[in-house]
PDB file of C-alpha atoms in Angstrom:
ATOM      1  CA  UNK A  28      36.044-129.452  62.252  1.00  0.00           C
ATOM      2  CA  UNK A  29      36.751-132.477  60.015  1.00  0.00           C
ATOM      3  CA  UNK A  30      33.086-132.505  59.122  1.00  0.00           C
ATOM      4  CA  UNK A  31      33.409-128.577  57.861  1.00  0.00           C
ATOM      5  CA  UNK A  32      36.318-129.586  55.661  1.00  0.00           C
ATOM      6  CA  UNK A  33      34.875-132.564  54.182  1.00  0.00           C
ATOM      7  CA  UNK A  34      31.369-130.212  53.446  1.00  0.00           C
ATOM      8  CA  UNK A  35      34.385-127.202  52.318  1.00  0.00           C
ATOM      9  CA  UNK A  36      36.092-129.694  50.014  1.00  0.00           C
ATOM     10  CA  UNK A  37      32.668-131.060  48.724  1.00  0.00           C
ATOM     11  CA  UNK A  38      31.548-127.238  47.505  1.00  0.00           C
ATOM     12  CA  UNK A  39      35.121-126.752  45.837  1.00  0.00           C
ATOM     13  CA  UNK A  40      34.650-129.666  44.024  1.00  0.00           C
ATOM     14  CA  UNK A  41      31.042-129.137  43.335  1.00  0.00           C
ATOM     15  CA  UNK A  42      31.973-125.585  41.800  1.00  0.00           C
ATOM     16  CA  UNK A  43      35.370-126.758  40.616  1.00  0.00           C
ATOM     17  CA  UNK A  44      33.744-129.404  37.821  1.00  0.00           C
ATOM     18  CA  UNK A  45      30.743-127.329  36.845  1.00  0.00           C
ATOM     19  CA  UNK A  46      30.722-126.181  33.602  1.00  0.00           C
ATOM     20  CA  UNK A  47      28.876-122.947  32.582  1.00  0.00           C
ATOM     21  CA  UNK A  48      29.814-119.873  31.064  1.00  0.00           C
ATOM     22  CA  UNK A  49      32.349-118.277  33.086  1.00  0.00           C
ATOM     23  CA  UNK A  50      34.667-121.706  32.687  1.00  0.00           C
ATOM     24  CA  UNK A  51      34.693-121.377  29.321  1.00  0.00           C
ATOM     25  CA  UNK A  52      35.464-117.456  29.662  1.00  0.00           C
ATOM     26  CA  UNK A  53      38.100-118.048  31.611  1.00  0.00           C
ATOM     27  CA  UNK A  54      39.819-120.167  29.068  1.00  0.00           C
ATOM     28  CA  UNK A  55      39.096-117.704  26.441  1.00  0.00           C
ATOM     29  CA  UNK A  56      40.591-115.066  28.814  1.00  0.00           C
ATOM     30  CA  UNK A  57      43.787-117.025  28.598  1.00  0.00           C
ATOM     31  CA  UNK A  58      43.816-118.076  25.024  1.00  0.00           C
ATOM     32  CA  UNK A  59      43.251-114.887  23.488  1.00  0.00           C
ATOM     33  CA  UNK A  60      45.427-112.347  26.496  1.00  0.00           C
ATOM     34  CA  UNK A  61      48.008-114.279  27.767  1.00  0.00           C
ATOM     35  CA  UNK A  62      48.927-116.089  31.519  1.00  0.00           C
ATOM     36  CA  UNK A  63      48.848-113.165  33.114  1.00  0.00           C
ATOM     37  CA  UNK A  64      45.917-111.633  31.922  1.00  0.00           C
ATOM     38  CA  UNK A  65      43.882-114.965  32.639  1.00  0.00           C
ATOM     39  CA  UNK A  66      45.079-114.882  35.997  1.00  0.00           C
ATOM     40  CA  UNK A  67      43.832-111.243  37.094  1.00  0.00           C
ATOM     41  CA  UNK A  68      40.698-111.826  35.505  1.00  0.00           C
ATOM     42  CA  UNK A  69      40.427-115.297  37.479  1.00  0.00           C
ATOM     43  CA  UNK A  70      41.103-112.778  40.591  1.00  0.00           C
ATOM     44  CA  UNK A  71      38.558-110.515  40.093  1.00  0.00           C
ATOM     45  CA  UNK A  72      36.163-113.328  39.465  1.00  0.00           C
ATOM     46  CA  UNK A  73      37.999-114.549  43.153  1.00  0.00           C
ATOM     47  CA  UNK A  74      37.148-111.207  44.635  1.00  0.00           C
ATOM     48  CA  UNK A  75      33.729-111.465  43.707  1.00  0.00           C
ATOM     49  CA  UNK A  76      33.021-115.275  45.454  1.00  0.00           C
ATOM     50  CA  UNK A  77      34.908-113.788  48.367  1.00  0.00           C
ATOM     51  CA  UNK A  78      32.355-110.697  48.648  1.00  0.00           C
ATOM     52  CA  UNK A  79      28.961-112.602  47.770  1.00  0.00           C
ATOM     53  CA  UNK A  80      30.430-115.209  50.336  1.00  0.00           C
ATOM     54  CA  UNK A  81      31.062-112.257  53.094  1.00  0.00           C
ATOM     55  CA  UNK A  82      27.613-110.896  52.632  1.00  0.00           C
ATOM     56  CA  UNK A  83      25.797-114.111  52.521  1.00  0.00           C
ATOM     57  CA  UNK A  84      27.479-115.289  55.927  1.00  0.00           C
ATOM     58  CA  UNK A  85      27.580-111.614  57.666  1.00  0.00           C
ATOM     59  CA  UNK A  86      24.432-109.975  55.974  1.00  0.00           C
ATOM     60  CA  UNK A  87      22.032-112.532  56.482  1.00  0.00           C
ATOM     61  CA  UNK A  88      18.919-109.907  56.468  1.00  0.00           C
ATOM     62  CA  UNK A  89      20.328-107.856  53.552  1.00  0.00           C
ATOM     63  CA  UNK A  90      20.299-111.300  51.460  1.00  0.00           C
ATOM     64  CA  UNK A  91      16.845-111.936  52.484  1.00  0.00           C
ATOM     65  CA  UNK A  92      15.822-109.100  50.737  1.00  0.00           C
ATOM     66  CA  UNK A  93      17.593-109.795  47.627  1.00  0.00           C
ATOM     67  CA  UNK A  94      15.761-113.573  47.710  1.00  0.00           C
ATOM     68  CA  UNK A  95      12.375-111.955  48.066  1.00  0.00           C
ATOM     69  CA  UNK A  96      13.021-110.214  44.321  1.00  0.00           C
ATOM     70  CA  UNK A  97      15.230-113.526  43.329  1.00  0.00           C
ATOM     71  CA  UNK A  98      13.474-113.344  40.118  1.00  0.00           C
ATOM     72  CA  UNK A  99      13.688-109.817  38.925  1.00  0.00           C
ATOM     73  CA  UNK A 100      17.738-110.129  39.846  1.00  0.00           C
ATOM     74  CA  UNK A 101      17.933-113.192  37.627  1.00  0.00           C
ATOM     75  CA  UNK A 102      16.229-112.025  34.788  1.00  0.00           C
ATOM     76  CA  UNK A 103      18.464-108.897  35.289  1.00  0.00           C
ATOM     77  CA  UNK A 104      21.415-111.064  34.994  1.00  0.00           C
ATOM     78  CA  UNK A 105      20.250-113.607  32.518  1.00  0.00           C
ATOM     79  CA  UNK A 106      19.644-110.464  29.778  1.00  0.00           C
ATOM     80  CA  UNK A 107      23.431-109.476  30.955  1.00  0.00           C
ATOM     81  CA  UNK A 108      24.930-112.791  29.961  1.00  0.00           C
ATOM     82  CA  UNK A 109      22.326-112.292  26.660  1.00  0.00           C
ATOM     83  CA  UNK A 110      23.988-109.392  26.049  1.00  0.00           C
ATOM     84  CA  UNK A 111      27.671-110.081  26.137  1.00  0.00           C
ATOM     85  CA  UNK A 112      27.011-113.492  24.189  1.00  0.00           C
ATOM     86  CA  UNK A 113      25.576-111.819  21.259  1.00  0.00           C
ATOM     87  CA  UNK A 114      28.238-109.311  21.443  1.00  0.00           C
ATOM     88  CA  UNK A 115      30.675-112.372  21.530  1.00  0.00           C
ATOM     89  CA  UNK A 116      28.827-114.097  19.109  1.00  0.00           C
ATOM     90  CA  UNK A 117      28.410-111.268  16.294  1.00  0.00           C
ATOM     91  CA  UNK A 118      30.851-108.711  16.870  1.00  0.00           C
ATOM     92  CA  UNK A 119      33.700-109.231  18.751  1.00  0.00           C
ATOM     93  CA  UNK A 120      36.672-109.452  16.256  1.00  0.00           C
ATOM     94  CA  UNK A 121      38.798-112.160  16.453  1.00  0.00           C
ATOM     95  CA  UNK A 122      42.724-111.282  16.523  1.00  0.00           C
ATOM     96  CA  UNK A 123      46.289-113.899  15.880  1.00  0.00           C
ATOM     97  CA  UNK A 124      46.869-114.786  19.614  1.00  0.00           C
ATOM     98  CA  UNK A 125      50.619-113.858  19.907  1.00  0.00           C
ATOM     99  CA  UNK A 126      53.245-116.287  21.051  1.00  0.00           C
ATOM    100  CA  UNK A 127      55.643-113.625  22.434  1.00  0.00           C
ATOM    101  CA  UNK A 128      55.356-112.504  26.087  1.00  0.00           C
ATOM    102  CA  UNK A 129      57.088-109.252  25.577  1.00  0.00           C
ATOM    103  CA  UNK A 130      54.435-106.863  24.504  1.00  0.00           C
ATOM    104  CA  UNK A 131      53.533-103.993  26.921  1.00  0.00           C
ATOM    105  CA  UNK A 132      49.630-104.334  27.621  1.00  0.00           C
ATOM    106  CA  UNK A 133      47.848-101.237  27.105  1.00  0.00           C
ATOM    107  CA  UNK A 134      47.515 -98.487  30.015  1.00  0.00           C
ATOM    108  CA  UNK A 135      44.820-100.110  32.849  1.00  0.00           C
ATOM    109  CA  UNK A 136      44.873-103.541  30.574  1.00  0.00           C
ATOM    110  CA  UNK A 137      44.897-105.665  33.838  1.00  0.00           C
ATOM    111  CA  UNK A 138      42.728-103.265  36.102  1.00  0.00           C
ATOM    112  CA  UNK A 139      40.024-104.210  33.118  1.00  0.00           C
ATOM    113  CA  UNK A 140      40.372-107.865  33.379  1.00  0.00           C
ATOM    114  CA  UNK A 141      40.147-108.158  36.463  1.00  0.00           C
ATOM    115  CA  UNK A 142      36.939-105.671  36.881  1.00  0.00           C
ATOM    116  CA  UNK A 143      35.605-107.452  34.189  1.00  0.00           C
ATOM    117  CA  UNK A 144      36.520-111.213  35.835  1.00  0.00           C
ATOM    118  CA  UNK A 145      34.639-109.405  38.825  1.00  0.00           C
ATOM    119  CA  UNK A 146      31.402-108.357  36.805  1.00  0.00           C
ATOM    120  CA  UNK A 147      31.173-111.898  34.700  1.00  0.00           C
ATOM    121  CA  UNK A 148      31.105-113.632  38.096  1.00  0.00           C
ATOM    122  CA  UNK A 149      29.084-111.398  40.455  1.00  0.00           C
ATOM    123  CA  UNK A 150      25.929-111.196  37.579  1.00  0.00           C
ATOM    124  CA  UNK A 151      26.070-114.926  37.269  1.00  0.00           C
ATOM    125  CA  UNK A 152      22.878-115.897  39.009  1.00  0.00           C
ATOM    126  CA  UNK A 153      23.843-119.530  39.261  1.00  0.00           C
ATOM    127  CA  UNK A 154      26.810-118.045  41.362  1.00  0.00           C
ATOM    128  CA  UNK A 155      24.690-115.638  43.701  1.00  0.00           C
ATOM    129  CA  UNK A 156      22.049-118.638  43.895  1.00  0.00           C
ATOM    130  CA  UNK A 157      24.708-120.990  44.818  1.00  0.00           C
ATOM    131  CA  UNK A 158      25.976-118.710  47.613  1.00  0.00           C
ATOM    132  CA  UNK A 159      22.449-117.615  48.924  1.00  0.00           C
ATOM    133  CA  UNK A 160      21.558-121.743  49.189  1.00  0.00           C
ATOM    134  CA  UNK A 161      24.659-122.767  50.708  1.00  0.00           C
ATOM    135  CA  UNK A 162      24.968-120.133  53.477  1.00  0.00           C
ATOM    136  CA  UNK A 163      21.412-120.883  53.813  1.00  0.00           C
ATOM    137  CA  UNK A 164      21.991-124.807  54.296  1.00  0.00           C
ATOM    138  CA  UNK A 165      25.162-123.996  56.753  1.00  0.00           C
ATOM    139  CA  UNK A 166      23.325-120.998  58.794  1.00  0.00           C
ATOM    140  CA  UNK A 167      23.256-123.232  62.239  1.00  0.00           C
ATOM    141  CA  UNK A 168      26.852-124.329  61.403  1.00  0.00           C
ATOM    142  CA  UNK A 169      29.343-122.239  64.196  1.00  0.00           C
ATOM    143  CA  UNK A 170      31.333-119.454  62.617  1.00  0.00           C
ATOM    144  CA  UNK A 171      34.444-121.557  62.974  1.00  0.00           C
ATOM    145  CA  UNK A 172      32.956-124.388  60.841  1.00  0.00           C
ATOM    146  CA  UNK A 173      31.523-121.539  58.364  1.00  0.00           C
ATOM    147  CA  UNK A 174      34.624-120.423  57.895  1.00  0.00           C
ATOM    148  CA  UNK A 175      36.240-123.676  57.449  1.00  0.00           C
ATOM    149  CA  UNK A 176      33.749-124.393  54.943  1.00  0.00           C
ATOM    150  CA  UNK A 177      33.815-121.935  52.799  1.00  0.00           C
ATOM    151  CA  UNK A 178      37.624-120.345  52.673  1.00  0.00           C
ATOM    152  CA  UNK A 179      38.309-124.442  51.524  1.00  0.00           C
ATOM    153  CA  UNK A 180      35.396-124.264  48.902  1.00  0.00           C
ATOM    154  CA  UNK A 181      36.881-120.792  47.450  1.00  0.00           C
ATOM    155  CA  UNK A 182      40.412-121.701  47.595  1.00  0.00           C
ATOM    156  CA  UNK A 183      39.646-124.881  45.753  1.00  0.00           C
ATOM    157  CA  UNK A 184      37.759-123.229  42.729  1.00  0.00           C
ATOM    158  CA  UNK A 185      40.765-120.331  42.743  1.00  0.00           C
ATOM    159  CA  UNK A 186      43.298-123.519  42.267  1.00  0.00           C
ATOM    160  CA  UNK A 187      40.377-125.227  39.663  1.00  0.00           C
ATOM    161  CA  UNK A 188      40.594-121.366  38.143  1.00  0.00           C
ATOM    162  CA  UNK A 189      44.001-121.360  37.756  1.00  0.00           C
ATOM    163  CA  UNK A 190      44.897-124.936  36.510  1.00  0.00           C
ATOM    164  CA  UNK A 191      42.728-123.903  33.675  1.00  0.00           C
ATOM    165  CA  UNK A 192      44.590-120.666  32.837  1.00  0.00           C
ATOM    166  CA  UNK A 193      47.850-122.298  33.033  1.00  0.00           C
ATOM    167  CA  UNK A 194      46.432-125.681  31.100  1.00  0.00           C
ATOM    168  CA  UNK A 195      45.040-122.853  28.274  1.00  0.00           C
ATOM    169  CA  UNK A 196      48.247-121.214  27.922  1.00  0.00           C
ATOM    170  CA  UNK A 197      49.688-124.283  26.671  1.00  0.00           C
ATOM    171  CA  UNK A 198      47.790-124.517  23.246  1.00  0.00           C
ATOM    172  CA  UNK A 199      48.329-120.583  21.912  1.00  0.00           C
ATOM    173  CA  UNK A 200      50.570-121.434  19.647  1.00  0.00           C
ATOM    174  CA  UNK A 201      48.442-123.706  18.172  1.00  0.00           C
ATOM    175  CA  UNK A 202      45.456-121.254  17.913  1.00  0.00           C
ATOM    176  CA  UNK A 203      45.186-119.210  14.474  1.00  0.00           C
ATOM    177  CA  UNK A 204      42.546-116.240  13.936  1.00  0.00           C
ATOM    178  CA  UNK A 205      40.267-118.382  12.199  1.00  0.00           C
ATOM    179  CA  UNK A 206      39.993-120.505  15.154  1.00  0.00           C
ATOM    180  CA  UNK A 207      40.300-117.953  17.434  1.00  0.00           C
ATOM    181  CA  UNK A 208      36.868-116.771  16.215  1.00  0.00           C
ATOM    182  CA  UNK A 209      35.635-119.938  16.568  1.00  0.00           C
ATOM    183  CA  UNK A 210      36.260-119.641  20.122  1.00  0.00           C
ATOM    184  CA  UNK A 211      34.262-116.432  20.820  1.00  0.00           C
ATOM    185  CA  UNK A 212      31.237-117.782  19.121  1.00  0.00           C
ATOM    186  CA  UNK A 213      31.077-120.635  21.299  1.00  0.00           C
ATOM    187  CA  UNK A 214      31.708-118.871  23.774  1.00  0.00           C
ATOM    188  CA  UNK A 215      28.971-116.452  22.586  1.00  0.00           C
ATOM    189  CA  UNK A 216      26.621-118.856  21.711  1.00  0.00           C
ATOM    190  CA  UNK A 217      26.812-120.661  25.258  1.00  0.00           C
ATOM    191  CA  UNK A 218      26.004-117.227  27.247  1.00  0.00           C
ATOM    192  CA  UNK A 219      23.161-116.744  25.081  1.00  0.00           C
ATOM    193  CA  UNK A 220      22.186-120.186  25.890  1.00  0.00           C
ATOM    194  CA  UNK A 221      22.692-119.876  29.513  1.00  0.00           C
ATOM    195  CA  UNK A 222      20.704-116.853  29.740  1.00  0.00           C
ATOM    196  CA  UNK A 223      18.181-117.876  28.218  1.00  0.00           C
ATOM    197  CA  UNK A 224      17.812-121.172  29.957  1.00  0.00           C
ATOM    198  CA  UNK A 225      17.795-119.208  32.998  1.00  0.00           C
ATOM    199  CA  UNK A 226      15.044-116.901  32.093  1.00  0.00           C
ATOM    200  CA  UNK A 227      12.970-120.163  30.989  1.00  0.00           C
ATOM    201  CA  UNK A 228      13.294-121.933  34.082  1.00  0.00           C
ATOM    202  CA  UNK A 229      12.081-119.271  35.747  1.00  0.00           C
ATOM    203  CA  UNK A 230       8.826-118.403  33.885  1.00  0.00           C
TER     204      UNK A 230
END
């Protein structure tokens, strides 16, 4: 069992200090909505390990079907993230982050972040890649150790997740419009860049 911690501690860390573009969404997530909001989009993007994880480990045929067309579902993803970067990168308007908690979100505000933290995540084929190798590589692990493994590995990238809400939260009032829309094409142009990578490296 100490072995399935150690391996569980190892992918936490492993997804905990990559950087790609749903890290850097996250943050933006925080910056631009709030605490609160970072942290329900941080759950649905939770929600979504939890169920590729699930279906990986419990589904093992169904997944081998989705790795025989591997390629069509990445380049299905990759033009997603495309997509939202240019949106990101071109047209989404940049507003003054407020410093005041007090405002009343708008009517199913938190039901979209966190649908939308679920989306981001589950069409990130580095995620759904990582998930297909790994319950590949621990298949002849025990279901004990399996679950070990992989409940430490997801509850270290929801801590990783939710350090960098709180750590974001801390420079708002700091953040003005101008850089604000700085932010979101960064944030923009690193989707775009992901994507495409993606798409390259598979051609």
């Amino acid at each position: 069992m100490l072995k399935a911690l150690i391996k569980g501690v190892t992918l936490g860390l492993l997804l905990a200090i990559s950087v790609g573009p749903i890290v850097f969404t996250v943050i933006k997530q925080s910056l631009t909505n709030g605490r609160k909001s970072g942290l329900v989009f941080i759950a649905g993007i939770s929600f979504s390990d939890i169920l590729l994880v699930t279906l990986a480990n419990l589904f093992t045929n169904l997944f081998d079907v989705i790795a025989a067309h591997k390629k069509t579902l990445v380049v299905i993803a990759s033009v997603f993230l495309i997509v939202l970067g240019v949106y990101f990168l071109f047209f989404k308007k940049a507003k003054e982050v407020s410093i005041r908690d007090d405002k009343k979100p708008d009517k199913g505000h938190y039901l979209k972040k966190f649908i939308g933290g679920f989306i981001m995540n589950i069409f990130n084929p580095g995620i759904i890649v990582f998930w297909l190798t790994t319950a590949t590589t621990f298949v002849d692990h025990t279901l004990g150790q399996r679950t070990i493994i992989f409940v430490t590995a997801l509850l270290l990238a929801l801590a990783a997740d939710i350090a960098k809400v709180l750590l974001a939260n801390t420079l708002r009032k700091k953040l003005t419009t101008k850089n604000i829309h700085l932010i979101n094409q960064i944030n923009g142009a690193i989707l775009i860049a992901f994507g495409i990578g993606i798409i390259l490296m598979q051609s």
